mmCIF file of C-alpha atoms in Angstrom:
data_model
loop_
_atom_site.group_PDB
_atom_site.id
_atom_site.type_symbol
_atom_site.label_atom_id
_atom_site.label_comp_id
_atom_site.label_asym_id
_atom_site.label_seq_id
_atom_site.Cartn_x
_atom_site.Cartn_y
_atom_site.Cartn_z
ATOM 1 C CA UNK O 106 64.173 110.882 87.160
ATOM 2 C CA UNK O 107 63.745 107.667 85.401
ATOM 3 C CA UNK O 108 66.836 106.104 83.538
ATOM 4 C CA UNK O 109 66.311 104.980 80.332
ATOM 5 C CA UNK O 110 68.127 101.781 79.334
ATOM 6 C CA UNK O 111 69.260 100.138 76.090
ATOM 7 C CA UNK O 112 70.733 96.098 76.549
ATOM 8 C CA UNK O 113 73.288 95.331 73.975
ATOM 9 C CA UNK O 114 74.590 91.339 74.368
ATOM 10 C CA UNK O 115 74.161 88.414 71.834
ATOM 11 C CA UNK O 116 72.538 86.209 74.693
ATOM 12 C CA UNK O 117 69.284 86.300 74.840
ATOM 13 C CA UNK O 118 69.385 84.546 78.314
ATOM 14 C CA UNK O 119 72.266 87.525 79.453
ATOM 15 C CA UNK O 120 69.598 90.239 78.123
ATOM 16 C CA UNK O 121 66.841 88.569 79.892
ATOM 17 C CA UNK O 122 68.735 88.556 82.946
ATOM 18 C CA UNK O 123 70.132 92.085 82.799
ATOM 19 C CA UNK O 124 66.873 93.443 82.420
ATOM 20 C CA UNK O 125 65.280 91.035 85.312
ATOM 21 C CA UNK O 126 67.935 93.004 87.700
ATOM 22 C CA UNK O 127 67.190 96.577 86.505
ATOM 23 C CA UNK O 128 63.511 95.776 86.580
ATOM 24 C CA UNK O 129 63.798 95.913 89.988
ATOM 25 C CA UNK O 130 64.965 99.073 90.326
ATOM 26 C CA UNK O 131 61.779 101.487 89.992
ATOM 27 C CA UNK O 132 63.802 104.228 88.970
ATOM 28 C CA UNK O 133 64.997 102.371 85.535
ATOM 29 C CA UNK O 134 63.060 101.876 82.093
ATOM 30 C CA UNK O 135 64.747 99.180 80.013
ATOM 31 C CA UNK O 136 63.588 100.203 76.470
ATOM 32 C CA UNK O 137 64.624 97.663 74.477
ATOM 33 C CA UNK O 138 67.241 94.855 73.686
ATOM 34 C CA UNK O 139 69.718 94.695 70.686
ATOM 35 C CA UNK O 140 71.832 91.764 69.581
ATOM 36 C CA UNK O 141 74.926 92.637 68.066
ATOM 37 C CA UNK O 142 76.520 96.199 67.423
ATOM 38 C CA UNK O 143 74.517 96.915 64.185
ATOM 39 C CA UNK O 144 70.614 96.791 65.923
ATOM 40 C CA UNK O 145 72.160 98.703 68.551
ATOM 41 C CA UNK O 146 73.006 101.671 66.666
ATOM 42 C CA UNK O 147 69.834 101.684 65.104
ATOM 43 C CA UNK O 148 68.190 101.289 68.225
ATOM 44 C CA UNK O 149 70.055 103.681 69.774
ATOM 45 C CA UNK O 150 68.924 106.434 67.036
ATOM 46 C CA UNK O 151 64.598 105.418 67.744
ATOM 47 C CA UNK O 152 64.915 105.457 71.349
ATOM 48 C CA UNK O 153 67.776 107.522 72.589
ATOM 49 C CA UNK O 154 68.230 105.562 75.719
ATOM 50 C CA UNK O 155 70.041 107.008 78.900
ATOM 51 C CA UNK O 156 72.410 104.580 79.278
ATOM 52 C CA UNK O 157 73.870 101.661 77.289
ATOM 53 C CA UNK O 158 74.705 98.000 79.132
ATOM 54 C CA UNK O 159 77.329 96.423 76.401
ATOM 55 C CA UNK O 160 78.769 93.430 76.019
ATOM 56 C CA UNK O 161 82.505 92.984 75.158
ATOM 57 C CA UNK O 162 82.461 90.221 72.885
ATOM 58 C CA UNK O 163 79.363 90.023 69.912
ATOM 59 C CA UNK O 164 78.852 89.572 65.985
ATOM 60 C CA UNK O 165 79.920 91.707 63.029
ATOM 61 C CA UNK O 166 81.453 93.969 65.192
ATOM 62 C CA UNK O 167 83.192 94.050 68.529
ATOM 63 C CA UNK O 168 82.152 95.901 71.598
ATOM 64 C CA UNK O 169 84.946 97.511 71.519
ATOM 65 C CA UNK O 170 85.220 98.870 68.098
ATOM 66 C CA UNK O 171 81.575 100.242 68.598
ATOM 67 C CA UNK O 172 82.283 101.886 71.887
ATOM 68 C CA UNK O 173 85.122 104.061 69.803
ATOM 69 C CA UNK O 174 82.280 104.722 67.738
ATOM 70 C CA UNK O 175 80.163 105.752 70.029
ATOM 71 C CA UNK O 176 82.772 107.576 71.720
ATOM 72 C CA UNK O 177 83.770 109.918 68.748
ATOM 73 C CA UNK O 178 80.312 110.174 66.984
ATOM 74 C CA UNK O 179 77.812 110.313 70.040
ATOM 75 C CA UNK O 180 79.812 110.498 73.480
ATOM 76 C CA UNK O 181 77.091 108.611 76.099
ATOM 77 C CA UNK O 182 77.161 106.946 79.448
ATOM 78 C CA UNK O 183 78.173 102.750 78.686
ATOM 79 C CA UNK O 184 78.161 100.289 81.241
ATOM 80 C CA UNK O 185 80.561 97.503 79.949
ATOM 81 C CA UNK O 186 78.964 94.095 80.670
ATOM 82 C CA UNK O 187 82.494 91.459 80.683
ATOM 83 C CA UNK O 188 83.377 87.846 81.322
ATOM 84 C CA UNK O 189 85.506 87.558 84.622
ATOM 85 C CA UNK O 190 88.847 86.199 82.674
ATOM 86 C CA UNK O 191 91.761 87.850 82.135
ATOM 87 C CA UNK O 192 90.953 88.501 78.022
ATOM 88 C CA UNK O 193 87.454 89.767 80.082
ATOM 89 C CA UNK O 194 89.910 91.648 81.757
ATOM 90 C CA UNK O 195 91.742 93.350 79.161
ATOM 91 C CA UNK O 196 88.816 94.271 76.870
ATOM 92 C CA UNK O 197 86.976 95.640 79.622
ATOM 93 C CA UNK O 198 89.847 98.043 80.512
ATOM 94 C CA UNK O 199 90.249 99.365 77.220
ATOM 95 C CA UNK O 200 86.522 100.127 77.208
ATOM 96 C CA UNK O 201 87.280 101.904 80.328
ATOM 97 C CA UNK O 202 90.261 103.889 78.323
ATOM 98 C CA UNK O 203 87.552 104.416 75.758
ATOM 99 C CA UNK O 204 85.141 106.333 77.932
ATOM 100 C CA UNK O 205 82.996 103.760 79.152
ATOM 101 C CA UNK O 206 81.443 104.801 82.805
ATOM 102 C CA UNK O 207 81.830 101.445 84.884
ATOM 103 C CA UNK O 208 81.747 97.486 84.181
ATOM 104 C CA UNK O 209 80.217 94.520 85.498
ATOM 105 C CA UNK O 210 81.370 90.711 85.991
ATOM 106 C CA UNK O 211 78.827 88.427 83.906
ATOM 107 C CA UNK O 212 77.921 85.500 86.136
ATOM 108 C CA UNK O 213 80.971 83.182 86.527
ATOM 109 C CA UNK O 214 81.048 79.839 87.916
ATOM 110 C CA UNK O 215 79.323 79.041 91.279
ATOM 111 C CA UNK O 216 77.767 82.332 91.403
ATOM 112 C CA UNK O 217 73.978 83.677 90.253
ATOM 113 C CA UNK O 218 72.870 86.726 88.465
ATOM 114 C CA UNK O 219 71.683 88.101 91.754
ATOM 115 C CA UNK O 220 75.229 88.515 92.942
ATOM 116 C CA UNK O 221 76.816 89.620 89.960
ATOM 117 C CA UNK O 222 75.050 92.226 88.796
ATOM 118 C CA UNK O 223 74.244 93.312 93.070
ATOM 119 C CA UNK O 224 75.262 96.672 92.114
ATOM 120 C CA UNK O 225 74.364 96.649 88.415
ATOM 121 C CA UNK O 226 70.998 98.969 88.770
ATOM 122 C CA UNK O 227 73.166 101.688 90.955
ATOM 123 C CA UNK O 228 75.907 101.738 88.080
ATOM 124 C CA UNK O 229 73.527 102.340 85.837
ATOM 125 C CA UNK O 230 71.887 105.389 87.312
ATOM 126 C CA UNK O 231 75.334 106.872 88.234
ATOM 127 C CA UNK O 232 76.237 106.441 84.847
ATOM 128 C CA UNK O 233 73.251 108.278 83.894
ATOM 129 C CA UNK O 234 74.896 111.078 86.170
ATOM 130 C CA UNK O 235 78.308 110.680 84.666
ATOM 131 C CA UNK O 236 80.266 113.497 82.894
ATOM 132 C CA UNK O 237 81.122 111.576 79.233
ATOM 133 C CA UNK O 238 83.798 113.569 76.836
ATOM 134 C CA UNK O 239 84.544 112.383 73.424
ATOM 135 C CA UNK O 240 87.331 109.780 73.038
ATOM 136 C CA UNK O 241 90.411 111.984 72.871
ATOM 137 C CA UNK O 242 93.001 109.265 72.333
ATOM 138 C CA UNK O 243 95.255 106.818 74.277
ATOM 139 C CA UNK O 244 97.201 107.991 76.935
ATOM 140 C CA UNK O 245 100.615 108.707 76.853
ATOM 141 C CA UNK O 246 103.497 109.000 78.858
ATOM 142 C CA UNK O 247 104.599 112.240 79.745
ATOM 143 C CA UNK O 248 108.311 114.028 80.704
ATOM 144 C CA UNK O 249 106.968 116.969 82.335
ATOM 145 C CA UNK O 250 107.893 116.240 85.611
ATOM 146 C CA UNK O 251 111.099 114.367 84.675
ATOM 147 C CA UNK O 252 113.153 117.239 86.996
ATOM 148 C CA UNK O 253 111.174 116.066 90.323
ATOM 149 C CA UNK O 254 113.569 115.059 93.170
ATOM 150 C CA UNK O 255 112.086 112.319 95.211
ATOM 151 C CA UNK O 256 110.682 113.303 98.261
ATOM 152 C CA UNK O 257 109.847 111.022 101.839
ATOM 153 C CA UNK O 258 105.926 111.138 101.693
ATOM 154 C CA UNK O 259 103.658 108.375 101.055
ATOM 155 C CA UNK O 260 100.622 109.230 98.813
ATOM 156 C CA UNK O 261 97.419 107.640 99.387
ATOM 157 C CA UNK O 262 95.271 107.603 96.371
ATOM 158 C CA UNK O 263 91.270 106.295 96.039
ATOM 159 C CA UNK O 264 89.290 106.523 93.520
ATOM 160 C CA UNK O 265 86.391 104.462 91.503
ATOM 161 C CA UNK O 266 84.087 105.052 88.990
ATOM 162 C CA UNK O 267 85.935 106.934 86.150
ATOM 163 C CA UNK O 268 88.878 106.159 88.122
ATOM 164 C CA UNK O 269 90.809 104.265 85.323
ATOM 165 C CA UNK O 270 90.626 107.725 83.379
ATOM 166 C CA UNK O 271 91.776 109.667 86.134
ATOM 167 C CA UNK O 272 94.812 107.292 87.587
ATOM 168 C CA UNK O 273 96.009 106.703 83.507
ATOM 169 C CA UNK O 274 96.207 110.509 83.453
ATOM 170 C CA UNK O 275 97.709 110.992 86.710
ATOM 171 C CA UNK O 276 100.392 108.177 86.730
ATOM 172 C CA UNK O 277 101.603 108.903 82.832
ATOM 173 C CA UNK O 278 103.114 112.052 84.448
ATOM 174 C CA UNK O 279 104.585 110.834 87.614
ATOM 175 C CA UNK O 280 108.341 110.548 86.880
ATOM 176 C CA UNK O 281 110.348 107.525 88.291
ATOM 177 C CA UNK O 282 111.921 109.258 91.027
ATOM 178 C CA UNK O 283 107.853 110.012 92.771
ATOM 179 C CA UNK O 284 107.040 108.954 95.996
ATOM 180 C CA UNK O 285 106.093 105.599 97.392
ATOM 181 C CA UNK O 286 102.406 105.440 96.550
ATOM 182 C CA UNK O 287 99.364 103.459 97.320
ATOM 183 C CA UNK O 288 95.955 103.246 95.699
ATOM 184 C CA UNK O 289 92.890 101.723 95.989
ATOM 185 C CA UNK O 290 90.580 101.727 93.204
ATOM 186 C CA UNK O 291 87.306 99.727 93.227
ATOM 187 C CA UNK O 292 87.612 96.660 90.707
ATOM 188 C CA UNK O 293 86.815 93.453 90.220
ATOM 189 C CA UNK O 294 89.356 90.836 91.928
ATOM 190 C CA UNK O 295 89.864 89.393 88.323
ATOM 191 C CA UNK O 296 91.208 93.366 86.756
ATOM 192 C CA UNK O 297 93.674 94.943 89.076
ATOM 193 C CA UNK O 298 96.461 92.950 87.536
ATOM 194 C CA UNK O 299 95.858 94.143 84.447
ATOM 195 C CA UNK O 300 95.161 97.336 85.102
ATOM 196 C CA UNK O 301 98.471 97.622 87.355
ATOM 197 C CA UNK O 302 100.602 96.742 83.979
ATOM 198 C CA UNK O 303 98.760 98.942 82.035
ATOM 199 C CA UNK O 304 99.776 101.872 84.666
ATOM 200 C CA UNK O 305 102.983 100.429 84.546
ATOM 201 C CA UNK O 306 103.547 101.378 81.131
ATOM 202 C CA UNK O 307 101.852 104.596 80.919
ATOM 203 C CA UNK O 308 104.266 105.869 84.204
ATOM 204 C CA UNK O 309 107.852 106.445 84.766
ATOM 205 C CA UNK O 310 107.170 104.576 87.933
ATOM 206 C CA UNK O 311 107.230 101.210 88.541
ATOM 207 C CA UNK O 312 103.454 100.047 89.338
ATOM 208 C CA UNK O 313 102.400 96.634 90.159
ATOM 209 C CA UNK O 314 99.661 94.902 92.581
ATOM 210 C CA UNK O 315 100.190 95.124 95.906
ATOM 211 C CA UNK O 316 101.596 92.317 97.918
ATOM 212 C CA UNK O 317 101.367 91.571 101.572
ATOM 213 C CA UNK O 318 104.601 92.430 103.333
ATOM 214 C CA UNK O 319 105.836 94.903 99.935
ATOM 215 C CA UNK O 320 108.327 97.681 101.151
ATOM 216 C CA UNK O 321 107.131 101.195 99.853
ATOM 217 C CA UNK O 322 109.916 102.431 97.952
ATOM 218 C CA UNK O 323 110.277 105.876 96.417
ATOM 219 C CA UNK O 324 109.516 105.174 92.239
ATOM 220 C CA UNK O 325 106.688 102.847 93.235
ATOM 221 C CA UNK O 326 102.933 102.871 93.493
ATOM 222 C CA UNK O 327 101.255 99.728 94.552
ATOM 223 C CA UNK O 328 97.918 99.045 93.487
ATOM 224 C CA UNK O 329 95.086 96.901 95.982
ATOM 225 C CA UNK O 330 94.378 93.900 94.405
ATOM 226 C CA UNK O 331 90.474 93.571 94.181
ATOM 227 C CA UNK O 332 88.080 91.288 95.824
ATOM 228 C CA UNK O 333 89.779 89.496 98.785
ATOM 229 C CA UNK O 334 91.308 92.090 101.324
ATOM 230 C CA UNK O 335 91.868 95.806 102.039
ATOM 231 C CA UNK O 336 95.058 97.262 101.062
ATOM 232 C CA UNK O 337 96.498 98.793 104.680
ATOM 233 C CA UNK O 338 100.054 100.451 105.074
ATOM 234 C CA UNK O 339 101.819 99.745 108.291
ATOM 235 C CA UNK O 340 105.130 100.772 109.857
ATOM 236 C CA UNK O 341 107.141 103.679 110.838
ATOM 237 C CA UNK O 342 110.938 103.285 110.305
ATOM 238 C CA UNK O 343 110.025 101.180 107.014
ATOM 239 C CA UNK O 344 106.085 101.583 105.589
ATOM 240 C CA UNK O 345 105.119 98.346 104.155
ATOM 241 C CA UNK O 346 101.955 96.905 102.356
ATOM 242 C CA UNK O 347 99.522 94.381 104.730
ATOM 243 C CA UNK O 348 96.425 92.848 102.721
ATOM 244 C CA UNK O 349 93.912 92.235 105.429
ATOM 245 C CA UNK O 350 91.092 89.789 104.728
ATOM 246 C CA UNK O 351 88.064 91.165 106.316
ATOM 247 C CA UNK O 352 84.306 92.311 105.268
ATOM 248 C CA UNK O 353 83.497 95.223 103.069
ATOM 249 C CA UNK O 354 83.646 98.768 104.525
ATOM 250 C CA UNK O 355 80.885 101.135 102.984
ATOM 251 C CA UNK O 356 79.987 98.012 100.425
ATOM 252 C CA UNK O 357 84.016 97.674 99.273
ATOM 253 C CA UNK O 358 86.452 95.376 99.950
ATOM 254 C CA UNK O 359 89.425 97.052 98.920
ATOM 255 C CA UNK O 360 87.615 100.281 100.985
ATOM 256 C CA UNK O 361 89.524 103.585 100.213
ATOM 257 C CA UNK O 362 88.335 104.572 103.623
ATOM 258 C CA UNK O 363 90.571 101.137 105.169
ATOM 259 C CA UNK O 364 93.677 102.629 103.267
ATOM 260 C CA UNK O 365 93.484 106.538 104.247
ATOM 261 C CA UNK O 366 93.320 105.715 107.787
ATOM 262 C CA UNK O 367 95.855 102.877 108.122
ATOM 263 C CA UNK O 368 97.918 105.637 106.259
ATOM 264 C CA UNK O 369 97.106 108.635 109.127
ATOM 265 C CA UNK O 370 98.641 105.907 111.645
ATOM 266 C CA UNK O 371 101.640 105.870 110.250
ATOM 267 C CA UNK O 372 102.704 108.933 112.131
ATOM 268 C CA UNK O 373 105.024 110.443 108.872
ATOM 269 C CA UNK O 374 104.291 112.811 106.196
ATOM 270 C CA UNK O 375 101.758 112.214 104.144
ATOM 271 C CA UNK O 376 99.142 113.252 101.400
ATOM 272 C CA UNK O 377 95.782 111.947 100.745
ATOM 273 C CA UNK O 378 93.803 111.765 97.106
ATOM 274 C CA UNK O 379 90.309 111.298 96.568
ATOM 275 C CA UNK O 380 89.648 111.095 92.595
ATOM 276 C CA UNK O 381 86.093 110.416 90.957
ATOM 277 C CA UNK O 382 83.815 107.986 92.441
ATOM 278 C CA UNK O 383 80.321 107.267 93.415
ATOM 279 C CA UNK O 384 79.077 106.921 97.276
ATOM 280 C CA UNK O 385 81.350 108.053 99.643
ATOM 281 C CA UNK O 386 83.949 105.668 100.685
ATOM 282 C CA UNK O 387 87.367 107.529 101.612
ATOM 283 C CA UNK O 388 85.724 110.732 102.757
ATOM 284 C CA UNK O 389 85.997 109.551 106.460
ATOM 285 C CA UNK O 390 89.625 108.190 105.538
ATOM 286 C CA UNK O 391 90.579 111.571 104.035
ATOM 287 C CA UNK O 392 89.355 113.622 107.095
ATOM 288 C CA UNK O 393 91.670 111.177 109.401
ATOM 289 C CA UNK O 394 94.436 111.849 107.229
ATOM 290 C CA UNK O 395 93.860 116.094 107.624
ATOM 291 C CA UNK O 396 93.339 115.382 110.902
ATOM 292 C CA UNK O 397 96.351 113.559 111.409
ATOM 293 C CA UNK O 398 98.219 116.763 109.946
ATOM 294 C CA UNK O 399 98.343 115.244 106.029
ATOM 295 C CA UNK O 400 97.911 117.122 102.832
ATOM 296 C CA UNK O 401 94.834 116.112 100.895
ATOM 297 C CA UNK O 402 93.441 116.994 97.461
ATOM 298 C CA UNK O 403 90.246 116.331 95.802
ATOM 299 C CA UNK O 404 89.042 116.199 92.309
ATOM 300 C CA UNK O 405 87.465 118.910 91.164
ATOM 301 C CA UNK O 406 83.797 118.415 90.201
ATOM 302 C CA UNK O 407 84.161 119.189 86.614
ATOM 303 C CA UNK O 408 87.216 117.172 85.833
ATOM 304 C CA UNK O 409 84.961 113.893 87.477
ATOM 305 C CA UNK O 410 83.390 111.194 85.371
ATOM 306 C CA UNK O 411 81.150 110.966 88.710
ATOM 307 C CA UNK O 412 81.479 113.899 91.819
ATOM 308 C CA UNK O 413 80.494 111.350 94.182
ATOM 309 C CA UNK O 414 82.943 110.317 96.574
ATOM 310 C CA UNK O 415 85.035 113.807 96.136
ATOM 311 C CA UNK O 416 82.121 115.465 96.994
ATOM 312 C CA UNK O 417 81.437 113.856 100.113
ATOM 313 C CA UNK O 418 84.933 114.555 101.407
ATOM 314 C CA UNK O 419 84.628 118.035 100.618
ATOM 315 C CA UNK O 420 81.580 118.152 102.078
ATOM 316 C CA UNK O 421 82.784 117.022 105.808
ATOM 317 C CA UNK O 422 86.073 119.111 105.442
ATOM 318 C CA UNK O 423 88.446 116.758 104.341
ATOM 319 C CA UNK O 424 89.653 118.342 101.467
ATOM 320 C CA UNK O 425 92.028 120.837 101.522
ATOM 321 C CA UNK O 426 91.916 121.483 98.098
ATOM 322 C CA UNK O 427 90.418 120.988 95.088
ATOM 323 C CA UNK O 428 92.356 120.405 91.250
ATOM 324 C CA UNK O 429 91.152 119.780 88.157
ATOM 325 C CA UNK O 430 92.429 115.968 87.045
ATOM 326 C CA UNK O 431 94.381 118.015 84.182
ATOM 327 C CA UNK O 432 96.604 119.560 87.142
ATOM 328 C CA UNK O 433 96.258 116.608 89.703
ATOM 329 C CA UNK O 434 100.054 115.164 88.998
ATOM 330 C CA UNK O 435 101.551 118.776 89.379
ATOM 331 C CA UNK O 436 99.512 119.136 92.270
ATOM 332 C CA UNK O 437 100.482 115.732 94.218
ATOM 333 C CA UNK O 438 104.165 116.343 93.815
ATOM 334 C CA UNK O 439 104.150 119.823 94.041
ATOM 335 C CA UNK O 440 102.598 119.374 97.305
ATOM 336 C CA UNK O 441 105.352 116.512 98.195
ATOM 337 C CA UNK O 442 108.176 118.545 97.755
ATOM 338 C CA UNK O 443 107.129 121.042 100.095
ATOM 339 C CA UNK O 444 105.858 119.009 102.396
ATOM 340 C CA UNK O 445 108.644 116.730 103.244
ATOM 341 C CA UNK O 446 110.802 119.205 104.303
ATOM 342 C CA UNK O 447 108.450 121.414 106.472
ATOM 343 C CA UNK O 448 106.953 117.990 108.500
ATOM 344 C CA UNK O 449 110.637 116.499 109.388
ATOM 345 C CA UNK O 450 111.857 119.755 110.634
#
């Protein structure tokens, strides 16, 4: 199947160079270019492209405000195209909140077009593959599990493309007395922090980047920072975060697959999450962590933007079992509180 691609950016050198890297790709069409919001939504109505590459920041109207356009008039895969800064940053995760599939970096200092957009053609097509629901509103926090007792498992969450969906949802309900929690989501270096504060004030728990040497306390979740190291969790009597610098695993450096097993060493009850996601980084992890005598739950395929890496754990047997993201919180802690007890007896 070939994926048929609409480029919406202002630059005419960021279009050209867009379209040079998904060129390459034989299984992508790029049908045409548009420079600001308005050409786009007339070009989107001739050609009725597969996928949409958009740029955060153009003319007469913002990316963003046409995304919740396109979100509530014509729900389709977008892959937000952002600057690497912190405003970069922000916009790009509230396109994320929006609906928008994934995101690239645009080329920042020091580094080419060839390395920025490395994994811009496979983004695309997964995108093409994505599940994309209408814009149903900000999230919220909730109170629903306001009751839940804190309980002495750590929860090991990964996730990645439609990820930001799934953890907002997740997090809003976890109540501030949940368990200590770690997650690795797959995000440029330049977006965890961000997208740590905006957890933070979607959850009753405290959320923040991870930092090498930070205790896991119950109330917490720690989020990898992206780019530089994988997130690992080390310790017995007192779990704590170590940020180890070293190459990619399965293409990522924070690797989901680096944080589920440094989590079924830890020799203490625990419970493993694999949320949406292309390829299939974690799915080893995960089966280490059942292995190792650990819950684990995995995304149901109908609840992911992209049954990717979910799939692949199911597939090898690492998933114990499946729930919708709707029922994911209830699920996690449920799963805690019965767990703790039964694995310290």
């Amino acid at each position: 199947m070939t994926v048929r691609v609409l480029i919406v950016d202002d630059s005419a050198t960021m279009r050209s160079l867009i379209a040079a890297t998904l060129r390459q790709d034989p299984e992508i069409e790029v049908l045409g270019f548009a420079n600001d919001p308005l050409e786009a939504r007339e070009a989107i109505k001739r050609l009725n492209p597969d996928v949409i590459t958009l740029d955060v920041e153009m003319p007469h109207m913002s990316g963003l405000d046409f995304l919740e356009k396109i979100m509530r008039l014509r729900p389709m895969p977008v892959v937000m195209v952002s600057t690497l800064t912190q405003a970069g940053a922000d916009a790009t995760l509230s396109a994320m909140e929006l609906g928008a599939v994934d995101c690239v970096g645009k080329p920042g200092a020091g580094a080419t077009a060839a390395e920025a957009f490395a994994d811009l053609a496979e983004k695309v097509k997964a995108a093409a593959r994505a599940r994309v629901r209408p814009f149903a509103g900000p999230v919220v926090r909730t109170e629903e599990n306001r009751t839940y007792r804190a309980q002495d498992v750590v929860v090991a969450i990964g996730s990645s493309t439609g990820g930001v969906e799934a953890l907002m949802t997740i997090l809003s309900a976890f109540p501030a007395t949940c368990p200590p929690t770690v997650v690795t989501q797959h995000m440029p270096a330049t977006f965890t922090r961000s997208f740590a504060e905006r957890l933070d004030r979607v959850s009753g728990a405290k959320v923040a980047e991870a930092w090498d040497g930070a205790r896991l306390l119950p109330g917490h979740v720690y989020l990898a920072p992206g780019g530089a190291a994988h997130l690992e969790v080390t310790g017995t009597t007192h779990p704590t975060c170590r940020l180890r610098v070293d190459e990619p695993v399965n293409g990522h450096r924070p690797s989901v697959d680096v944080l589920f097993e440094s989590v079924a060493r830890l020799k203490r009850p625990a419970l493993g999450v694999i949320l949406t996601g292309m390829g299939r980084d974690g799915a080893q992890g995960l089966l280490t962590l059942r292995q190792s005598g650990a819950h684990t739950l995995g995304q149901d395929e109908a609840s992911c933007v992209v049954y990717g890496m979910p799939r692949a754990a199911h597939e090898i047997g690492a998933v114990e079992k499946q729930s919708p993201l709707a029922r994911m919180s209830a699920a996690i802690l449920g799963l805690c509180a019965a767990t703790e007890p039964q694995r310290s007896a």
